[in-house]
Amino acid sequence: MTKLILYLSFFIAITIKPTVAEIRELYIKSANSEEVAKDFYQKLESVKVTDDATLVGYKAASLTVKAKFESKIKDKKEYFKKGAAMLETVIANNTNNIELRLIRLSVQENSPKILKYKTNIDEDKTFIYSQLPHIRNAALKKHIRGYVSQSNAFSTEEKTVISKL
């Protein structure tokens, strides 16, 4: 009986998808903590490319964050490239998803120059700036404003406008 309960607990844990709100918080914290980065990655492991696009975007980001904490250069590069490719695919299929654009902006802004993954920063910044006033989801809007407030991609004037939305 105990083995059955453990099996069912494990099965439920890997099949229940995390909430976007939970994942947003982990993403914010994952950049500075290997432990949180592992948790972030593990919570998204069961997400498939056919699942909610935003969760797929965060799964892609979890791979890029995982890369940061790998010890071998080969593994760093492999995880980062896999995450970036997944992110590009999900954005190509969901071009108007502002949260996906925010994820890509944050990944590109924080990726090392040697990876040459910085080509969409201006495009995503412009998209976010123009679309944020139309977002009705208060939690998403707060999340975006939080990122923008510390981003180097936005000017002081743009940050001021966005902070008032």
JSON list of C-alpha atoms in Angstrom, two decimals:
[
{"chain": "A", "resi": 1, "resn": "MET", "atom": "CA", "xyz": [0.00, 0.00, 0.00]},
{"chain": "A", "resi": 2, "resn": "THR", "atom": "CA", "xyz": [2.80, 2.44, 0.88]},
{"chain": "A", "resi": 3, "resn": "LYS", "atom": "CA", "xyz": [4.52, 1.82, -2.47]},
{"chain": "A", "resi": 4, "resn": "LEU", "atom": "CA", "xyz": [1.25, 2.52, -4.27]},
{"chain": "A", "resi": 5, "resn": "ILE", "atom": "CA", "xyz": [0.81, 5.81, -2.42]},
{"chain": "A", "resi": 6, "resn": "LEU", "atom": "CA", "xyz": [4.40, 6.83, -3.22]},
{"chain": "A", "resi": 7, "resn": "TYR", "atom": "CA", "xyz": [3.90, 5.91, -6.86]},
{"chain": "A", "resi": 8, "resn": "LEU", "atom": "CA", "xyz": [0.64, 7.85, -7.09]},
{"chain": "A", "resi": 9, "resn": "SER", "atom": "CA", "xyz": [2.20, 10.86, -5.36]},
{"chain": "A", "resi": 10, "resn": "PHE", "atom": "CA", "xyz": [5.11, 10.80, -7.83]},
{"chain": "A", "resi": 11, "resn": "PHE", "atom": "CA", "xyz": [2.73, 10.37, -10.79]},
{"chain": "A", "resi": 12, "resn": "ILE", "atom": "CA", "xyz": [0.54, 13.26, -9.65]},
{"chain": "A", "resi": 13, "resn": "ALA", "atom": "CA", "xyz": [3.59, 15.47, -9.03]},
{"chain": "A", "resi": 14, "resn": "ILE", "atom": "CA", "xyz": [4.90, 14.99, -12.57]},
{"chain": "A", "resi": 15, "resn": "THR", "atom": "CA", "xyz": [1.56, 15.34, -14.33]},
{"chain": "A", "resi": 16, "resn": "ILE", "atom": "CA", "xyz": [0.14, 18.41, -12.59]},
{"chain": "A", "resi": 17, "resn": "LYS", "atom": "CA", "xyz": [1.20, 21.51, -14.47]},
{"chain": "A", "resi": 18, "resn": "PRO", "atom": "CA", "xyz": [2.34, 24.45, -12.36]},
{"chain": "A", "resi": 19, "resn": "THR", "atom": "CA", "xyz": [0.44, 27.72, -12.49]},
{"chain": "A", "resi": 20, "resn": "VAL", "atom": "CA", "xyz": [1.83, 30.62, -14.49]},
{"chain": "A", "resi": 21, "resn": "ALA", "atom": "CA", "xyz": [1.81, 32.77, -11.32]},
{"chain": "A", "resi": 22, "resn": "GLU", "atom": "CA", "xyz": [3.96, 30.20, -9.49]},
{"chain": "A", "resi": 23, "resn": "ILE", "atom": "CA", "xyz": [6.35, 29.95, -12.42]},
{"chain": "A", "resi": 24, "resn": "ARG", "atom": "CA", "xyz": [6.71, 33.74, -12.76]},
{"chain": "A", "resi": 25, "resn": "GLU", "atom": "CA", "xyz": [7.92, 33.94, -9.18]},
{"chain": "A", "resi": 26, "resn": "LEU", "atom": "CA", "xyz": [10.37, 31.09, -9.65]},
{"chain": "A", "resi": 27, "resn": "TYR", "atom": "CA", "xyz": [11.71, 32.65, -12.85]},
{"chain": "A", "resi": 28, "resn": "ILE", "atom": "CA", "xyz": [12.46, 35.92, -11.10]},
{"chain": "A", "resi": 29, "resn": "LYS", "atom": "CA", "xyz": [14.31, 34.14, -8.30]},
{"chain": "A", "resi": 30, "resn": "SER", "atom": "CA", "xyz": [16.04, 31.51, -10.47]},
{"chain": "A", "resi": 31, "resn": "ALA", "atom": "CA", "xyz": [18.70, 33.81, -11.92]},
{"chain": "A", "resi": 32, "resn": "ASN", "atom": "CA", "xyz": [20.43, 34.18, -8.56]},
{"chain": "A", "resi": 33, "resn": "SER", "atom": "CA", "xyz": [19.99, 30.75, -7.02]},
{"chain": "A", "resi": 34, "resn": "GLU", "atom": "CA", "xyz": [21.04, 27.38, -8.37]},
{"chain": "A", "resi": 35, "resn": "GLU", "atom": "CA", "xyz": [18.59, 25.68, -6.01]},
{"chain": "A", "resi": 36, "resn": "VAL", "atom": "CA", "xyz": [15.66, 27.79, -7.25]},
{"chain": "A", "resi": 37, "resn": "ALA", "atom": "CA", "xyz": [16.83, 27.30, -10.84]},
{"chain": "A", "resi": 38, "resn": "LYS", "atom": "CA", "xyz": [16.67, 23.52, -10.36]},
{"chain": "A", "resi": 39, "resn": "ASP", "atom": "CA", "xyz": [13.20, 23.78, -8.87]},
{"chain": "A", "resi": 40, "resn": "PHE", "atom": "CA", "xyz": [12.11, 26.06, -11.74]},
{"chain": "A", "resi": 41, "resn": "TYR", "atom": "CA", "xyz": [13.43, 23.56, -14.30]},
{"chain": "A", "resi": 42, "resn": "GLN", "atom": "CA", "xyz": [11.90, 20.53, -12.54]},
{"chain": "A", "resi": 43, "resn": "LYS", "atom": "CA", "xyz": [8.46, 22.10, -12.23]},
{"chain": "A", "resi": 44, "resn": "LEU", "atom": "CA", "xyz": [8.43, 22.62, -16.00]},
{"chain": "A", "resi": 45, "resn": "GLU", "atom": "CA", "xyz": [9.95, 19.29, -17.06]},
{"chain": "A", "resi": 46, "resn": "SER", "atom": "CA", "xyz": [6.56, 17.74, -17.81]},
{"chain": "A", "resi": 47, "resn": "VAL", "atom": "CA", "xyz": [5.40, 20.70, -19.94]},
{"chain": "A", "resi": 48, "resn": "LYS", "atom": "CA", "xyz": [5.10, 19.66, -23.58]},
{"chain": "A", "resi": 49, "resn": "VAL", "atom": "CA", "xyz": [5.35, 21.92, -26.63]},
{"chain": "A", "resi": 50, "resn": "THR", "atom": "CA", "xyz": [1.60, 21.41, -27.15]},
{"chain": "A", "resi": 51, "resn": "ASP", "atom": "CA", "xyz": [0.75, 22.81, -23.69]},
{"chain": "A", "resi": 52, "resn": "ASP", "atom": "CA", "xyz": [-0.05, 26.42, -22.83]},
{"chain": "A", "resi": 53, "resn": "ALA", "atom": "CA", "xyz": [2.31, 28.64, -24.84]},
{"chain": "A", "resi": 54, "resn": "THR", "atom": "CA", "xyz": [3.30, 30.74, -21.84]},
{"chain": "A", "resi": 55, "resn": "LEU", "atom": "CA", "xyz": [4.33, 27.65, -19.86]},
{"chain": "A", "resi": 56, "resn": "VAL", "atom": "CA", "xyz": [6.30, 26.43, -22.88]},
{"chain": "A", "resi": 57, "resn": "GLY", "atom": "CA", "xyz": [8.05, 29.81, -22.97]},
{"chain": "A", "resi": 58, "resn": "TYR", "atom": "CA", "xyz": [8.97, 29.50, -19.32]},
{"chain": "A", "resi": 59, "resn": "LYS", "atom": "CA", "xyz": [10.16, 25.94, -19.91]},
{"chain": "A", "resi": 60, "resn": "ALA", "atom": "CA", "xyz": [12.45, 27.32, -22.61]},
{"chain": "A", "resi": 61, "resn": "ALA", "atom": "CA", "xyz": [13.68, 29.97, -20.16]},
{"chain": "A", "resi": 62, "resn": "SER", "atom": "CA", "xyz": [14.27, 27.28, -17.53]},
{"chain": "A", "resi": 63, "resn": "LEU", "atom": "CA", "xyz": [16.69, 25.59, -19.92]},
{"chain": "A", "resi": 64, "resn": "THR", "atom": "CA", "xyz": [18.62, 28.83, -20.41]},
{"chain": "A", "resi": 65, "resn": "VAL", "atom": "CA", "xyz": [18.76, 29.39, -16.65]},
{"chain": "A", "resi": 66, "resn": "LYS", "atom": "CA", "xyz": [19.85, 25.79, -16.12]},
{"chain": "A", "resi": 67, "resn": "ALA", "atom": "CA", "xyz": [22.70, 26.45, -18.55]},
{"chain": "A", "resi": 68, "resn": "LYS", "atom": "CA", "xyz": [23.98, 29.22, -16.28]},
{"chain": "A", "resi": 69, "resn": "PHE", "atom": "CA", "xyz": [24.58, 26.77, -13.44]},
{"chain": "A", "resi": 70, "resn": "GLU", "atom": "CA", "xyz": [26.10, 23.90, -15.43]},
{"chain": "A", "resi": 71, "resn": "SER", "atom": "CA", "xyz": [29.79, 23.30, -14.80]},
{"chain": "A", "resi": 72, "resn": "LYS", "atom": "CA", "xyz": [30.82, 22.07, -18.25]},
{"chain": "A", "resi": 73, "resn": "ILE", "atom": "CA", "xyz": [30.94, 24.54, -21.14]},
{"chain": "A", "resi": 74, "resn": "LYS", "atom": "CA", "xyz": [29.48, 21.93, -23.50]},
{"chain": "A", "resi": 75, "resn": "ASP", "atom": "CA", "xyz": [26.44, 21.44, -21.22]},
{"chain": "A", "resi": 76, "resn": "LYS", "atom": "CA", "xyz": [26.00, 25.20, -20.80]},
{"chain": "A", "resi": 77, "resn": "LYS", "atom": "CA", "xyz": [25.93, 25.68, -24.55]},
{"chain": "A", "resi": 78, "resn": "GLU", "atom": "CA", "xyz": [23.63, 22.68, -25.15]},
{"chain": "A", "resi": 79, "resn": "TYR", "atom": "CA", "xyz": [20.99, 23.75, -22.61]},
{"chain": "A", "resi": 80, "resn": "PHE", "atom": "CA", "xyz": [21.10, 27.36, -23.73]},
{"chain": "A", "resi": 81, "resn": "LYS", "atom": "CA", "xyz": [20.74, 26.53, -27.42]},
{"chain": "A", "resi": 82, "resn": "LYS", "atom": "CA", "xyz": [17.88, 24.11, -26.73]},
{"chain": "A", "resi": 83, "resn": "GLY", "atom": "CA", "xyz": [16.08, 26.73, -24.62]},
{"chain": "A", "resi": 84, "resn": "ALA", "atom": "CA", "xyz": [16.60, 29.52, -27.15]},
{"chain": "A", "resi": 85, "resn": "ALA", "atom": "CA", "xyz": [15.36, 27.33, -30.02]},
{"chain": "A", "resi": 86, "resn": "MET", "atom": "CA", "xyz": [12.27, 26.32, -28.05]},
{"chain": "A", "resi": 87, "resn": "LEU", "atom": "CA", "xyz": [11.58, 29.96, -27.20]},
{"chain": "A", "resi": 88, "resn": "GLU", "atom": "CA", "xyz": [11.90, 31.04, -30.82]},
{"chain": "A", "resi": 89, "resn": "THR", "atom": "CA", "xyz": [9.50, 28.30, -31.93]},
{"chain": "A", "resi": 90, "resn": "VAL", "atom": "CA", "xyz": [6.83, 29.15, -29.38]},
{"chain": "A", "resi": 91, "resn": "ILE", "atom": "CA", "xyz": [7.07, 32.86, -30.21]},
{"chain": "A", "resi": 92, "resn": "ALA", "atom": "CA", "xyz": [6.84, 32.15, -33.94]},
{"chain": "A", "resi": 93, "resn": "ASN", "atom": "CA", "xyz": [3.55, 30.38, -33.24]},
{"chain": "A", "resi": 94, "resn": "ASN", "atom": "CA", "xyz": [2.30, 33.03, -30.78]},
{"chain": "A", "resi": 95, "resn": "THR", "atom": "CA", "xyz": [3.68, 36.35, -32.03]},
{"chain": "A", "resi": 96, "resn": "ASN", "atom": "CA", "xyz": [1.20, 38.47, -30.07]},
{"chain": "A", "resi": 97, "resn": "ASN", "atom": "CA", "xyz": [1.83, 36.89, -26.66]},
{"chain": "A", "resi": 98, "resn": "ILE", "atom": "CA", "xyz": [3.35, 39.73, -24.64]},
{"chain": "A", "resi": 99, "resn": "GLU", "atom": "CA", "xyz": [4.61, 37.44, -21.88]},
{"chain": "A", "resi": 100, "resn": "LEU", "atom": "CA", "xyz": [6.56, 35.33, -24.36]},
{"chain": "A", "resi": 101, "resn": "ARG", "atom": "CA", "xyz": [8.12, 38.53, -25.70]},
{"chain": "A", "resi": 102, "resn": "LEU", "atom": "CA", "xyz": [9.02, 39.53, -22.14]},
{"chain": "A", "resi": 103, "resn": "ILE", "atom": "CA", "xyz": [10.64, 36.13, -21.54]},
{"chain": "A", "resi": 104, "resn": "ARG", "atom": "CA", "xyz": [12.71, 36.42, -24.71]},
{"chain": "A", "resi": 105, "resn": "LEU", "atom": "CA", "xyz": [13.69, 39.99, -23.86]},
{"chain": "A", "resi": 106, "resn": "SER", "atom": "CA", "xyz": [14.87, 38.92, -20.41]},
{"chain": "A", "resi": 107, "resn": "VAL", "atom": "CA", "xyz": [16.80, 35.94, -21.78]},
{"chain": "A", "resi": 108, "resn": "GLN", "atom": "CA", "xyz": [18.46, 38.01, -24.51]},
{"chain": "A", "resi": 109, "resn": "GLU", "atom": "CA", "xyz": [19.24, 40.91, -22.22]},
{"chain": "A", "resi": 110, "resn": "ASN", "atom": "CA", "xyz": [20.93, 38.61, -19.73]},
{"chain": "A", "resi": 111, "resn": "SER", "atom": "CA", "xyz": [22.68, 36.19, -22.08]},
{"chain": "A", "resi": 112, "resn": "PRO", "atom": "CA", "xyz": [26.43, 36.44, -22.56]},
{"chain": "A", "resi": 113, "resn": "LYS", "atom": "CA", "xyz": [27.49, 38.26, -25.76]},
{"chain": "A", "resi": 114, "resn": "ILE", "atom": "CA", "xyz": [29.46, 35.21, -26.88]},
{"chain": "A", "resi": 115, "resn": "LEU", "atom": "CA", "xyz": [26.16, 33.34, -27.42]},
{"chain": "A", "resi": 116, "resn": "LYS", "atom": "CA", "xyz": [25.04, 35.97, -29.95]},
{"chain": "A", "resi": 117, "resn": "TYR", "atom": "CA", "xyz": [21.42, 35.80, -28.81]},
{"chain": "A", "resi": 118, "resn": "LYS", "atom": "CA", "xyz": [20.51, 39.47, -28.62]},
{"chain": "A", "resi": 119, "resn": "THR", "atom": "CA", "xyz": [18.85, 40.17, -31.97]},
{"chain": "A", "resi": 120, "resn": "ASN", "atom": "CA", "xyz": [15.27, 40.76, -30.78]},
{"chain": "A", "resi": 121, "resn": "ILE", "atom": "CA", "xyz": [15.80, 43.09, -27.85]},
{"chain": "A", "resi": 122, "resn": "ASP", "atom": "CA", "xyz": [14.60, 46.25, -29.62]},
{"chain": "A", "resi": 123, "resn": "GLU", "atom": "CA", "xyz": [11.72, 44.44, -31.34]},
{"chain": "A", "resi": 124, "resn": "ASP", "atom": "CA", "xyz": [10.46, 42.92, -28.08]},
{"chain": "A", "resi": 125, "resn": "LYS", "atom": "CA", "xyz": [10.93, 46.16, -26.14]},
{"chain": "A", "resi": 126, "resn": "THR", "atom": "CA", "xyz": [8.88, 48.05, -28.73]},
{"chain": "A", "resi": 127, "resn": "PHE", "atom": "CA", "xyz": [6.18, 45.36, -28.73]},
{"chain": "A", "resi": 128, "resn": "ILE", "atom": "CA", "xyz": [5.93, 45.36, -24.93]},
{"chain": "A", "resi": 129, "resn": "TYR", "atom": "CA", "xyz": [5.87, 49.15, -24.74]},
{"chain": "A", "resi": 130, "resn": "SER", "atom": "CA", "xyz": [3.10, 49.42, -27.33]},
{"chain": "A", "resi": 131, "resn": "GLN", "atom": "CA", "xyz": [0.97, 46.54, -26.08]},
{"chain": "A", "resi": 132, "resn": "LEU", "atom": "CA", "xyz": [1.18, 46.91, -22.30]},
{"chain": "A", "resi": 133, "resn": "PRO", "atom": "CA", "xyz": [-1.57, 49.56, -22.13]},
{"chain": "A", "resi": 134, "resn": "HIS", "atom": "CA", "xyz": [-3.97, 47.01, -23.63]},
{"chain": "A", "resi": 135, "resn": "ILE", "atom": "CA", "xyz": [-3.27, 44.27, -21.06]},
{"chain": "A", "resi": 136, "resn": "ARG", "atom": "CA", "xyz": [-6.16, 43.73, -18.65]},
{"chain": "A", "resi": 137, "resn": "ASN", "atom": "CA", "xyz": [-4.56, 41.01, -16.50]},
{"chain": "A", "resi": 138, "resn": "ALA", "atom": "CA", "xyz": [-3.36, 42.92, -13.42]},
{"chain": "A", "resi": 139, "resn": "ALA", "atom": "CA", "xyz": [-0.88, 40.23, -12.32]},
{"chain": "A", "resi": 140, "resn": "LEU", "atom": "CA", "xyz": [0.71, 40.06, -15.77]},
{"chain": "A", "resi": 141, "resn": "LYS", "atom": "CA", "xyz": [0.90, 43.85, -15.99]},
{"chain": "A", "resi": 142, "resn": "LYS", "atom": "CA", "xyz": [2.58, 44.01, -12.57]},
{"chain": "A", "resi": 143, "resn": "HIS", "atom": "CA", "xyz": [5.03, 41.28, -13.61]},
{"chain": "A", "resi": 144, "resn": "ILE", "atom": "CA", "xyz": [5.96, 43.16, -16.78]},
{"chain": "A", "resi": 145, "resn": "ARG", "atom": "CA", "xyz": [6.33, 46.48, -14.95]},
{"chain": "A", "resi": 146, "resn": "GLY", "atom": "CA", "xyz": [8.61, 44.76, -12.43]},
{"chain": "A", "resi": 147, "resn": "TYR", "atom": "CA", "xyz": [10.91, 43.52, -15.16]},
{"chain": "A", "resi": 148, "resn": "VAL", "atom": "CA", "xyz": [10.88, 46.80, -17.08]},
{"chain": "A", "resi": 149, "resn": "SER", "atom": "CA", "xyz": [11.81, 48.78, -13.96]},
{"chain": "A", "resi": 150, "resn": "GLN", "atom": "CA", "xyz": [15.20, 47.06, -13.78]},
{"chain": "A", "resi": 151, "resn": "SER", "atom": "CA", "xyz": [15.78, 46.45, -17.50]},
{"chain": "A", "resi": 152, "resn": "ASN", "atom": "CA", "xyz": [18.54, 48.20, -19.41]},
{"chain": "A", "resi": 153, "resn": "ALA", "atom": "CA", "xyz": [16.55, 47.98, -22.64]},
{"chain": "A", "resi": 154, "resn": "PHE", "atom": "CA", "xyz": [14.08, 50.69, -21.59]},
{"chain": "A", "resi": 155, "resn": "SER", "atom": "CA", "xyz": [14.89, 54.36, -21.20]},
{"chain": "A", "resi": 156, "resn": "THR", "atom": "CA", "xyz": [14.11, 56.25, -17.99]},
{"chain": "A", "resi": 157, "resn": "GLU", "atom": "CA", "xyz": [11.26, 58.00, -19.79]},
{"chain": "A", "resi": 158, "resn": "GLU", "atom": "CA", "xyz": [9.80, 54.67, -21.02]},
{"chain": "A", "resi": 159, "resn": "LYS", "atom": "CA", "xyz": [10.09, 53.20, -17.52]},
{"chain": "A", "resi": 160, "resn": "THR", "atom": "CA", "xyz": [8.22, 56.20, -16.10]},
{"chain": "A", "resi": 161, "resn": "VAL", "atom": "CA", "xyz": [5.38, 55.82, -18.62]},
{"chain": "A", "resi": 162, "resn": "ILE", "atom": "CA", "xyz": [5.14, 52.06, -18.00]},
{"chain": "A", "resi": 163, "resn": "SER", "atom": "CA", "xyz": [5.17, 52.46, -14.21]},
{"chain": "A", "resi": 164, "resn": "LYS", "atom": "CA", "xyz": [1.98, 54.55, -14.48]},
{"chain": "A", "resi": 165, "resn": "LEU", "atom": "CA", "xyz": [0.03, 51.99, -16.52]}
]
